CSV table of N, CA and C in Angstrom, one decimal:
chain,number,residue,atom,x,y,z
A,3,UNK,N,0.8,-1.2,0.0
A,3,UNK,CA,0.0,0.0,0.0
A,3,UNK,C,0.9,1.2,0.0
A,4,UNK,N,0.7,2.1,-1.0
A,4,UNK,CA,1.6,3.3,-1.1
A,4,UNK,C,1.0,4.4,-0.2
A,5,UNK,N,1.8,5.1,0.5
A,5,UNK,CA,1.3,6.2,1.3
A,5,UNK,C,0.7,7.3,0.4
A,6,UNK,N,-0.4,7.9,0.9
A,6,UNK,CA,-1.0,8.9,0.1
A,6,UNK,C,-0.4,10.2,0.5
A,7,UNK,N,-0.1,11.0,-0.6
A,7,UNK,CA,0.4,12.4,-0.3
A,7,UNK,C,-0.8,13.3,0.0
A,8,UNK,N,-0.5,14.5,0.4
A,8,UNK,CA,-1.6,15.3,0.8
A,8,UNK,C,-2.5,15.7,-0.4
A,9,UNK,N,-2.0,15.8,-1.6
A,9,UNK,CA,-2.8,16.1,-2.7
A,9,UNK,C,-3.8,14.9,-3.0
A,10,UNK,N,-3.4,13.7,-2.8
A,10,UNK,CA,-4.3,12.6,-3.0
A,10,UNK,C,-5.3,12.6,-1.8
A,11,UNK,N,-4.9,12.9,-0.6
A,11,UNK,CA,-5.8,12.9,0.5
A,11,UNK,C,-6.9,14.0,0.3
A,12,UNK,N,-6.4,15.1,-0.2
A,12,UNK,CA,-7.4,16.2,-0.5
A,12,UNK,C,-8.4,15.8,-1.6
A,13,UNK,N,-7.9,15.1,-2.6
A,13,UNK,CA,-8.7,14.7,-3.7
A,13,UNK,C,-9.7,13.7,-3.3
A,14,UNK,N,-9.3,12.8,-2.4
A,14,UNK,CA,-10.2,11.8,-1.9
A,14,UNK,C,-11.2,12.4,-1.0
A,15,UNK,N,-10.8,13.4,-0.2
A,15,UNK,CA,-11.8,14.1,0.7
A,15,UNK,C,-12.8,14.8,-0.2
A,16,UNK,N,-12.4,15.4,-1.2
A,16,UNK,CA,-13.3,16.1,-2.2
A,16,UNK,C,-14.3,15.0,-2.8
A,17,UNK,N,-13.7,13.9,-3.1
A,17,UNK,CA,-14.5,12.8,-3.7
A,17,UNK,C,-15.6,12.3,-2.8
A,18,UNK,N,-15.3,12.2,-1.5
A,18,UNK,CA,-16.2,11.7,-0.5
A,18,UNK,C,-17.4,12.8,-0.3
A,19,UNK,N,-17.0,14.0,-0.3
A,19,UNK,CA,-18.0,15.0,-0.1
A,19,UNK,C,-18.9,15.1,-1.4
A,20,UNK,N,-18.4,15.0,-2.5
A,20,UNK,CA,-19.1,15.0,-3.8
A,20,UNK,C,-20.0,13.7,-3.9
A,21,UNK,N,-19.5,12.6,-3.4
A,21,UNK,CA,-20.2,11.3,-3.4
A,21,UNK,C,-21.5,11.4,-2.5
A,22,UNK,N,-21.3,12.0,-1.4
A,22,UNK,CA,-22.5,12.2,-0.5
A,22,UNK,C,-23.5,13.1,-1.2
A,23,UNK,N,-23.1,14.2,-1.9
A,23,UNK,CA,-24.0,15.1,-2.6
A,23,UNK,C,-24.7,14.3,-3.7
A,24,UNK,N,-23.9,13.5,-4.5
A,24,UNK,CA,-24.4,12.8,-5.6
A,24,UNK,C,-25.5,11.7,-5.1
A,25,UNK,N,-25.1,11.0,-4.0
A,25,UNK,CA,-26.1,10.0,-3.5
A,25,UNK,C,-27.4,10.7,-3.0
A,26,UNK,N,-27.2,11.9,-2.5
A,26,UNK,CA,-28.4,12.6,-2.0
A,26,UNK,C,-29.3,13.0,-3.2
A,27,UNK,N,-28.6,13.5,-4.3
A,27,UNK,CA,-29.3,13.9,-5.5
A,27,UNK,C,-30.0,12.7,-6.1
A,28,UNK,N,-29.3,11.6,-6.1
A,28,UNK,CA,-29.9,10.4,-6.7
A,28,UNK,C,-31.1,9.9,-5.9
A,29,UNK,N,-31.0,10.1,-4.6
A,29,UNK,CA,-32.2,9.7,-3.7
A,29,UNK,C,-33.4,10.6,-3.9
A,30,UNK,N,-33.1,11.9,-4.1
A,30,UNK,CA,-34.2,12.9,-4.3
A,30,UNK,C,-34.8,12.9,-5.7
A,31,UNK,N,-34.0,12.8,-6.7
A,31,UNK,CA,-34.4,12.9,-8.1
A,31,UNK,C,-34.5,11.6,-8.9
A,32,UNK,N,-33.9,10.6,-8.4
A,32,UNK,CA,-33.9,9.3,-9.1
A,32,UNK,C,-33.3,9.5,-10.5
A,33,UNK,N,-32.3,10.3,-10.7
A,33,UNK,CA,-31.7,10.4,-12.0
A,33,UNK,C,-31.0,9.1,-12.4
A,34,UNK,N,-31.0,8.8,-13.7
A,34,UNK,CA,-30.2,7.6,-14.1
A,34,UNK,C,-28.7,7.8,-13.6
A,35,UNK,N,-28.2,6.7,-13.1
A,35,UNK,CA,-26.8,6.8,-12.6
A,35,UNK,C,-25.8,7.3,-13.6
A,36,UNK,N,-25.8,6.8,-14.8
A,36,UNK,CA,-24.8,7.3,-15.8
A,36,UNK,C,-24.9,8.9,-16.0
A,37,UNK,N,-26.1,9.3,-16.1
A,37,UNK,CA,-26.4,10.8,-16.3
A,37,UNK,C,-25.8,11.6,-15.1
A,38,UNK,N,-26.1,11.1,-13.9
A,38,UNK,CA,-25.7,11.7,-12.6
A,38,UNK,C,-24.1,11.8,-12.6
A,39,UNK,N,-23.5,10.6,-12.8
A,39,UNK,CA,-22.0,10.6,-12.8
A,39,UNK,C,-21.4,11.6,-13.8
A,40,UNK,N,-22.0,11.6,-15.0
A,40,UNK,CA,-21.6,12.5,-16.1
A,40,UNK,C,-21.7,13.9,-15.6
A,41,UNK,N,-22.8,14.3,-15.0
A,41,UNK,CA,-23.0,15.6,-14.5
A,41,UNK,C,-22.0,16.0,-13.5
A,42,UNK,N,-21.7,15.1,-12.6
A,42,UNK,CA,-20.7,15.4,-11.5
A,42,UNK,C,-19.3,15.5,-12.2
A,43,UNK,N,-19.0,14.7,-13.1
A,43,UNK,CA,-17.7,14.8,-13.8
A,43,UNK,C,-17.5,16.1,-14.5
A,44,UNK,N,-18.6,16.5,-15.2
A,44,UNK,CA,-18.4,17.7,-16.0
A,44,UNK,C,-18.6,19.0,-15.3
A,45,UNK,N,-19.4,19.0,-14.2
A,45,UNK,CA,-19.8,20.3,-13.6
A,45,UNK,C,-19.4,20.4,-12.1
A,46,UNK,N,-19.2,19.3,-11.4
A,46,UNK,CA,-19.0,19.5,-10.0
A,46,UNK,C,-17.5,19.2,-9.5
A,47,UNK,N,-17.0,18.1,-10.0
A,47,UNK,CA,-15.7,17.7,-9.5
A,47,UNK,C,-14.6,18.6,-10.0
A,48,UNK,N,-14.0,19.4,-9.0
A,48,UNK,CA,-13.0,20.3,-9.3
A,48,UNK,C,-13.5,21.6,-9.9
A,49,UNK,N,-14.8,21.8,-9.9
A,49,UNK,CA,-15.4,23.0,-10.5
A,49,UNK,C,-15.6,24.1,-9.5
A,50,UNK,N,-15.9,25.3,-10.0
A,50,UNK,CA,-16.2,26.4,-9.1
A,50,UNK,C,-17.7,26.6,-9.2
A,51,UNK,N,-18.4,26.5,-8.0
A,51,UNK,CA,-19.8,26.7,-8.0
A,51,UNK,C,-20.1,27.8,-7.0
A,52,UNK,N,-20.8,28.8,-7.5
A,52,UNK,CA,-21.2,30.0,-6.7
A,52,UNK,C,-20.0,30.5,-5.9
A,53,UNK,N,-18.8,30.6,-6.6
A,53,UNK,CA,-17.7,31.2,-6.0
A,53,UNK,C,-16.8,30.3,-5.1
A,54,UNK,N,-17.4,29.1,-4.8
A,54,UNK,CA,-16.6,28.1,-4.0
A,54,UNK,C,-15.8,27.2,-4.9
A,55,UNK,N,-14.5,27.2,-4.8
A,55,UNK,CA,-13.7,26.3,-5.6
A,55,UNK,C,-13.7,24.9,-5.0
A,56,UNK,N,-14.2,23.9,-5.7
A,56,UNK,CA,-14.3,22.6,-5.2
A,56,UNK,C,-12.9,21.9,-5.5
A,57,UNK,N,-12.4,21.3,-4.5
A,57,UNK,CA,-11.1,20.6,-4.7
A,57,UNK,C,-11.2,19.6,-5.8
A,58,UNK,N,-10.1,19.4,-6.6
A,58,UNK,CA,-10.1,18.4,-7.6
A,58,UNK,C,-10.3,17.0,-7.0
A,59,UNK,N,-11.3,16.4,-7.4
A,59,UNK,CA,-11.6,15.0,-6.8
A,59,UNK,C,-11.0,13.9,-7.6
A,60,UNK,N,-10.8,12.8,-7.0
A,60,UNK,CA,-10.3,11.6,-7.6
A,60,UNK,C,-11.5,10.9,-8.3
A,61,UNK,N,-11.7,11.1,-9.6
A,61,UNK,CA,-12.9,10.6,-10.2
A,61,UNK,C,-13.1,9.1,-10.1
A,62,UNK,N,-12.1,8.3,-10.2
A,62,UNK,CA,-12.3,6.8,-10.2
A,62,UNK,C,-12.8,6.4,-8.8
A,63,UNK,N,-12.2,7.1,-7.8
A,63,UNK,CA,-12.6,6.8,-6.4
A,63,UNK,C,-14.1,7.3,-6.2
A,64,UNK,N,-14.4,8.4,-6.7
A,64,UNK,CA,-15.8,9.0,-6.6
A,64,UNK,C,-16.7,8.0,-7.2
A,65,UNK,N,-16.4,7.6,-8.5
A,65,UNK,CA,-17.3,6.6,-9.2
A,65,UNK,C,-17.5,5.3,-8.4
A,66,UNK,N,-16.4,4.8,-7.8
A,66,UNK,CA,-16.5,3.6,-7.0
A,66,UNK,C,-17.5,3.8,-5.8
A,67,UNK,N,-17.3,4.9,-5.1
A,67,UNK,CA,-18.2,5.2,-4.0
A,67,UNK,C,-19.6,5.2,-4.4
A,68,UNK,N,-19.9,5.9,-5.5
A,68,UNK,CA,-21.3,6.0,-5.9
A,68,UNK,C,-21.9,4.7,-6.4
A,69,UNK,N,-21.2,4.1,-7.3
A,69,UNK,CA,-21.7,2.8,-7.9
A,69,UNK,C,-21.7,1.7,-6.8
A,70,UNK,N,-20.8,1.7,-6.0
A,70,UNK,CA,-20.7,0.7,-4.9
A,70,UNK,C,-21.8,0.9,-3.9
A,71,UNK,N,-22.0,2.1,-3.5
A,71,UNK,CA,-23.1,2.4,-2.5
A,71,UNK,C,-24.5,2.1,-3.1
A,72,UNK,N,-24.6,2.4,-4.4
A,72,UNK,CA,-25.9,2.1,-5.0
A,72,UNK,C,-26.1,0.6,-5.2
A,73,UNK,N,-25.1,-0.1,-5.7
A,73,UNK,CA,-25.2,-1.5,-6.0
A,73,UNK,C,-25.4,-2.4,-4.7
A,74,UNK,N,-24.8,-1.9,-3.6
A,74,UNK,CA,-24.9,-2.7,-2.3
A,74,UNK,C,-25.8,-2.0,-1.3
A,75,UNK,N,-26.7,-1.2,-1.8
A,75,UNK,CA,-27.6,-0.4,-0.9
A,75,UNK,C,-28.3,-1.2,0.1
A,76,UNK,N,-28.9,-2.3,-0.3
A,76,UNK,CA,-29.7,-3.2,0.6
A,76,UNK,C,-28.8,-3.8,1.7
A,77,UNK,N,-27.7,-4.3,1.3
A,77,UNK,CA,-26.7,-4.8,2.3
A,77,UNK,C,-26.3,-3.7,3.3
A,78,UNK,N,-26.0,-2.5,2.7
A,78,UNK,CA,-25.5,-1.4,3.6
A,78,UNK,C,-26.6,-1.0,4.5
A,79,UNK,N,-27.8,-0.8,4.0
A,79,UNK,CA,-29.0,-0.4,4.8
A,79,UNK,C,-29.3,-1.4,6.0
A,80,UNK,N,-29.2,-2.7,5.6
A,80,UNK,CA,-29.4,-3.7,6.6
A,80,UNK,C,-28.3,-3.6,7.7
A,81,UNK,N,-27.1,-3.4,7.3
A,81,UNK,CA,-26.0,-3.3,8.3
A,81,UNK,C,-26.2,-2.0,9.2
A,82,UNK,N,-26.5,-0.9,8.5
A,82,UNK,CA,-26.7,0.3,9.3
A,82,UNK,C,-27.9,0.2,10.2
A,83,UNK,N,-29.0,-0.4,9.7
A,83,UNK,CA,-30.2,-0.5,10.6
A,83,UNK,C,-29.9,-1.3,11.8
A,84,UNK,N,-29.1,-2.4,11.7
A,84,UNK,CA,-28.7,-3.2,12.8
A,84,UNK,C,-27.9,-2.5,13.9
A,85,UNK,N,-27.3,-1.3,13.5
A,85,UNK,CA,-26.4,-0.6,14.4
A,85,UNK,C,-27.1,0.6,15.0
A,86,UNK,N,-28.3,0.9,14.6
A,86,UNK,CA,-29.1,2.1,15.1
A,86,UNK,C,-29.6,1.7,16.5
A,87,UNK,N,-29.9,2.7,17.3
A,87,UNK,CA,-30.5,2.5,18.6
A,87,UNK,C,-31.9,1.9,18.4
A,88,UNK,N,-32.3,1.1,19.4
A,88,UNK,CA,-33.6,0.5,19.4
A,88,UNK,C,-34.7,1.5,19.1
A,89,UNK,N,-35.6,1.2,18.2
A,89,UNK,CA,-36.7,2.1,18.0
A,89,UNK,C,-36.4,3.1,16.8
A,90,UNK,N,-35.1,3.1,16.4
A,90,UNK,CA,-34.8,4.0,15.3
A,90,UNK,C,-34.8,3.3,14.0
A,91,UNK,N,-35.2,3.9,12.9
A,91,UNK,CA,-35.2,3.4,11.6
A,91,UNK,C,-34.4,4.3,10.7
A,92,UNK,N,-33.9,3.8,9.6
A,92,UNK,CA,-33.1,4.6,8.7
A,92,UNK,C,-34.0,5.7,8.1
A,93,UNK,N,-35.3,5.4,7.9
A,93,UNK,CA,-36.2,6.4,7.3
A,93,UNK,C,-36.3,7.7,8.2
A,94,UNK,N,-36.0,7.5,9.5
A,94,UNK,CA,-36.1,8.7,10.4
A,94,UNK,C,-34.9,9.6,10.3
A,95,UNK,N,-33.8,9.1,9.7
A,95,UNK,CA,-32.6,9.9,9.6
A,95,UNK,C,-32.8,11.0,8.6
A,96,UNK,N,-32.1,12.1,8.8
A,96,UNK,CA,-32.0,13.2,7.8
A,96,UNK,C,-31.4,12.6,6.6
A,97,UNK,N,-31.9,13.0,5.4
A,97,UNK,CA,-31.5,12.4,4.1
A,97,UNK,C,-30.0,12.6,3.8
A,98,UNK,N,-29.5,13.7,4.2
A,98,UNK,CA,-28.0,13.9,4.0
A,98,UNK,C,-27.3,13.0,4.9
A,99,UNK,N,-27.7,12.9,6.2
A,99,UNK,CA,-27.1,12.0,7.1
A,99,UNK,C,-27.0,10.5,6.6
A,100,UNK,N,-28.1,10.1,6.1
A,100,UNK,CA,-28.2,8.7,5.5
A,100,UNK,C,-27.2,8.5,4.4
A,101,UNK,N,-27.0,9.5,3.6
A,101,UNK,CA,-26.1,9.3,2.5
A,101,UNK,C,-24.6,9.3,3.0
A,102,UNK,N,-24.3,10.1,4.0
A,102,UNK,CA,-23.0,10.1,4.6
A,102,UNK,C,-22.7,8.7,5.2
A,103,UNK,N,-23.7,8.1,5.9
A,103,UNK,CA,-23.6,6.8,6.5
A,103,UNK,C,-23.4,5.7,5.4
A,104,UNK,N,-24.2,5.8,4.3
A,104,UNK,CA,-24.2,4.8,3.3
A,104,UNK,C,-22.8,4.8,2.6
A,105,UNK,N,-22.3,6.0,2.3
A,105,UNK,CA,-21.0,6.1,1.6
A,105,UNK,C,-19.9,5.6,2.5
A,106,UNK,N,-20.0,6.0,3.8
A,106,UNK,CA,-19.0,5.6,4.8
A,106,UNK,C,-19.0,4.1,5.0
A,107,UNK,N,-20.2,3.5,5.1
A,107,UNK,CA,-20.3,2.0,5.3
A,107,UNK,C,-19.8,1.3,4.0
A,108,UNK,N,-20.1,1.8,2.8
A,108,UNK,CA,-19.6,1.2,1.6
A,108,UNK,C,-18.1,1.2,1.6
A,109,UNK,N,-17.5,2.3,2.0
A,109,UNK,CA,-16.0,2.4,2.0
A,109,UNK,C,-15.4,1.4,3.0
A,110,UNK,N,-16.0,1.2,4.2
A,110,UNK,CA,-15.6,0.3,5.2
A,110,UNK,C,-15.7,-1.2,4.7
A,111,UNK,N,-16.8,-1.4,4.0
A,111,UNK,CA,-17.1,-2.8,3.5
A,111,UNK,C,-16.2,-3.2,2.4
A,112,UNK,N,-16.0,-2.3,1.4
A,112,UNK,CA,-15.5,-2.6,0.1
A,112,UNK,C,-14.1,-2.0,-0.2
A,113,UNK,N,-13.6,-1.2,0.6
A,113,UNK,CA,-12.3,-0.5,0.3
A,113,UNK,C,-11.3,-0.8,1.4
A,114,UNK,N,-10.8,-2.1,1.4
A,114,UNK,CA,-9.8,-2.4,2.4
A,114,UNK,C,-8.5,-1.6,2.3
A,115,UNK,N,-8.3,-1.0,1.1
A,115,UNK,CA,-7.1,-0.1,0.9
A,115,UNK,C,-7.2,1.1,1.7
A,116,UNK,N,-8.3,1.5,2.2
A,116,UNK,CA,-8.5,2.7,3.0
A,116,UNK,C,-8.5,2.3,4.5
A,117,UNK,N,-7.5,2.8,5.3
A,117,UNK,CA,-7.5,2.4,6.7
A,117,UNK,C,-8.8,2.8,7.4
A,118,UNK,N,-9.3,2.0,8.3
A,118,UNK,CA,-10.5,2.2,9.1
A,118,UNK,C,-10.6,3.6,9.7
A,119,UNK,N,-9.6,4.0,10.4
A,119,UNK,CA,-9.6,5.3,11.0
A,119,UNK,C,-9.7,6.4,10.0
A,120,UNK,N,-9.1,6.3,8.9
A,120,UNK,CA,-9.1,7.3,7.8
A,120,UNK,C,-10.6,7.4,7.3
A,121,UNK,N,-11.2,6.3,7.0
A,121,UNK,CA,-12.5,6.3,6.4
A,121,UNK,C,-13.5,7.0,7.4
A,122,UNK,N,-13.4,6.5,8.7
A,122,UNK,CA,-14.3,7.1,9.7
A,122,UNK,C,-14.1,8.6,9.8
A,123,UNK,N,-12.9,9.0,10.0
A,123,UNK,CA,-12.6,10.4,10.3
A,123,UNK,C,-13.0,11.3,9.1
A,124,UNK,N,-12.8,10.8,7.9
A,124,UNK,CA,-13.2,11.5,6.7
A,124,UNK,C,-14.7,11.8,6.6
A,125,UNK,N,-15.5,10.8,7.0
A,125,UNK,CA,-17.0,10.9,6.9
A,125,UNK,C,-17.5,11.8,8.1
A,126,UNK,N,-16.7,11.8,9.2
A,126,UNK,CA,-17.0,12.7,10.3
A,126,UNK,C,-16.8,14.1,9.8
A,127,UNK,N,-15.7,14.3,9.1
A,127,UNK,CA,-15.4,15.6,8.5
A,127,UNK,C,-16.6,16.1,7.5
A,128,UNK,N,-17.0,15.1,6.7
A,128,UNK,CA,-18.1,15.4,5.8
A,128,UNK,C,-19.4,15.8,6.6
A,129,UNK,N,-19.6,15.1,7.7
A,129,UNK,CA,-20.8,15.4,8.6
A,129,UNK,C,-20.7,16.8,9.1
A,130,UNK,N,-19.4,17.2,9.5
A,130,UNK,CA,-19.2,18.6,10.0
A,130,UNK,C,-19.6,19.6,8.9
A,131,UNK,N,-19.5,19.3,7.7
A,131,UNK,CA,-19.8,20.2,6.6
A,131,UNK,C,-21.4,20.5,6.6
A,132,UNK,N,-22.1,19.6,7.1
A,132,UNK,CA,-23.6,19.7,7.1
A,132,UNK,C,-24.3,19.9,8.4
A,133,UNK,N,-23.6,19.4,9.5
A,133,UNK,CA,-24.3,19.3,10.8
A,133,UNK,C,-23.4,19.8,11.9
A,134,UNK,N,-24.0,19.8,13.1
A,134,UNK,CA,-23.3,20.2,14.3
A,134,UNK,C,-22.5,19.0,14.9
A,135,UNK,N,-21.8,19.3,15.9
A,135,UNK,CA,-20.9,18.3,16.5
A,135,UNK,C,-21.6,17.0,17.0
A,136,UNK,N,-22.8,17.2,17.5
A,136,UNK,CA,-23.6,16.0,18.0
A,136,UNK,C,-23.8,15.0,16.8
A,137,UNK,N,-24.2,15.5,15.6
A,137,UNK,CA,-24.4,14.6,14.5
A,137,UNK,C,-23.1,14.0,14.0
A,138,UNK,N,-22.1,14.7,14.1
A,138,UNK,CA,-20.8,14.2,13.7
A,138,UNK,C,-20.3,13.1,14.6
A,139,UNK,N,-20.6,13.2,15.9
A,139,UNK,CA,-20.4,12.1,16.8
A,139,UNK,C,-21.2,10.9,16.5
A,140,UNK,N,-22.4,11.1,16.1
A,140,UNK,CA,-23.3,10.0,15.7
A,140,UNK,C,-22.7,9.3,14.5
A,141,UNK,N,-22.2,10.0,13.5
A,141,UNK,CA,-21.6,9.4,12.4
A,141,UNK,C,-20.4,8.5,12.8
A,142,UNK,N,-19.6,9.1,13.7
A,142,UNK,CA,-18.4,8.5,14.2
A,142,UNK,C,-18.8,7.1,14.9
A,143,UNK,N,-19.8,7.2,15.8
A,143,UNK,CA,-20.2,6.0,16.5
A,143,UNK,C,-20.7,4.9,15.6
A,144,UNK,N,-21.6,5.3,14.7
A,144,UNK,CA,-22.2,4.3,13.8
A,144,UNK,C,-21.2,3.7,12.9
A,145,UNK,N,-20.4,4.5,12.3
A,145,UNK,CA,-19.4,3.9,11.4
A,145,UNK,C,-18.3,3.1,12.1
A,146,UNK,N,-18.0,3.5,13.3
A,146,UNK,CA,-17.2,2.6,14.2
A,146,UNK,C,-17.8,1.3,14.4
A,147,UNK,N,-19.1,1.2,14.7
A,147,UNK,CA,-19.8,0.0,14.9
A,147,UNK,C,-19.8,-0.9,13.6
A,148,UNK,N,-20.0,-0.2,12.5
A,148,UNK,CA,-20.0,-0.9,11.1
A,148,UNK,C,-18.6,-1.5,10.9
A,149,UNK,N,-17.5,-0.7,11.2
A,149,UNK,CA,-16.2,-1.2,11.0
A,149,UNK,C,-15.9,-2.4,11.8
A,150,UNK,N,-16.3,-2.4,13.1
A,150,UNK,CA,-16.1,-3.6,13.9
A,150,UNK,C,-16.8,-4.8,13.3
A,151,UNK,N,-18.0,-4.6,12.7
A,151,UNK,CA,-18.7,-5.7,12.1
A,151,UNK,C,-18.1,-6.2,10.8
A,152,UNK,N,-17.5,-5.4,10.0
A,152,UNK,CA,-17.1,-5.8,8.7
A,152,UNK,C,-15.5,-5.9,8.5
A,153,UNK,N,-14.8,-5.4,9.5
A,153,UNK,CA,-13.3,-5.5,9.3
A,153,UNK,C,-12.6,-6.4,10.3
């Protein structure tokens, strides 16, 4: 396993954030997957939107996160459901939160090249982009439980 330089780490972080946004869009609009991926490649990854420069993402990694999370959604949702507190259901979660958890769980299940601590802390960072500290802690705890189950 080659060590990642900071440019790769930044690109992967950008890919994770974009993947959560793409999964959210897919969930809300039910766009065909190829169309959605194309849109993100052409307009979002490394683009400037409303004055915010998006870091250049690693497109192959981004594609894997999206395709993998979509293809294994039932498996991922079953796994996540089993880790929620009693009485909680995935449907009760904020839609963005759910996509953060799905992407993070996919990475823990299917990307052994990414260290557990890295995957978890990256999705906690993504959670901080959308939520307060309490929700970021929730992401940390749930993904930690997923990691213990699958790694």
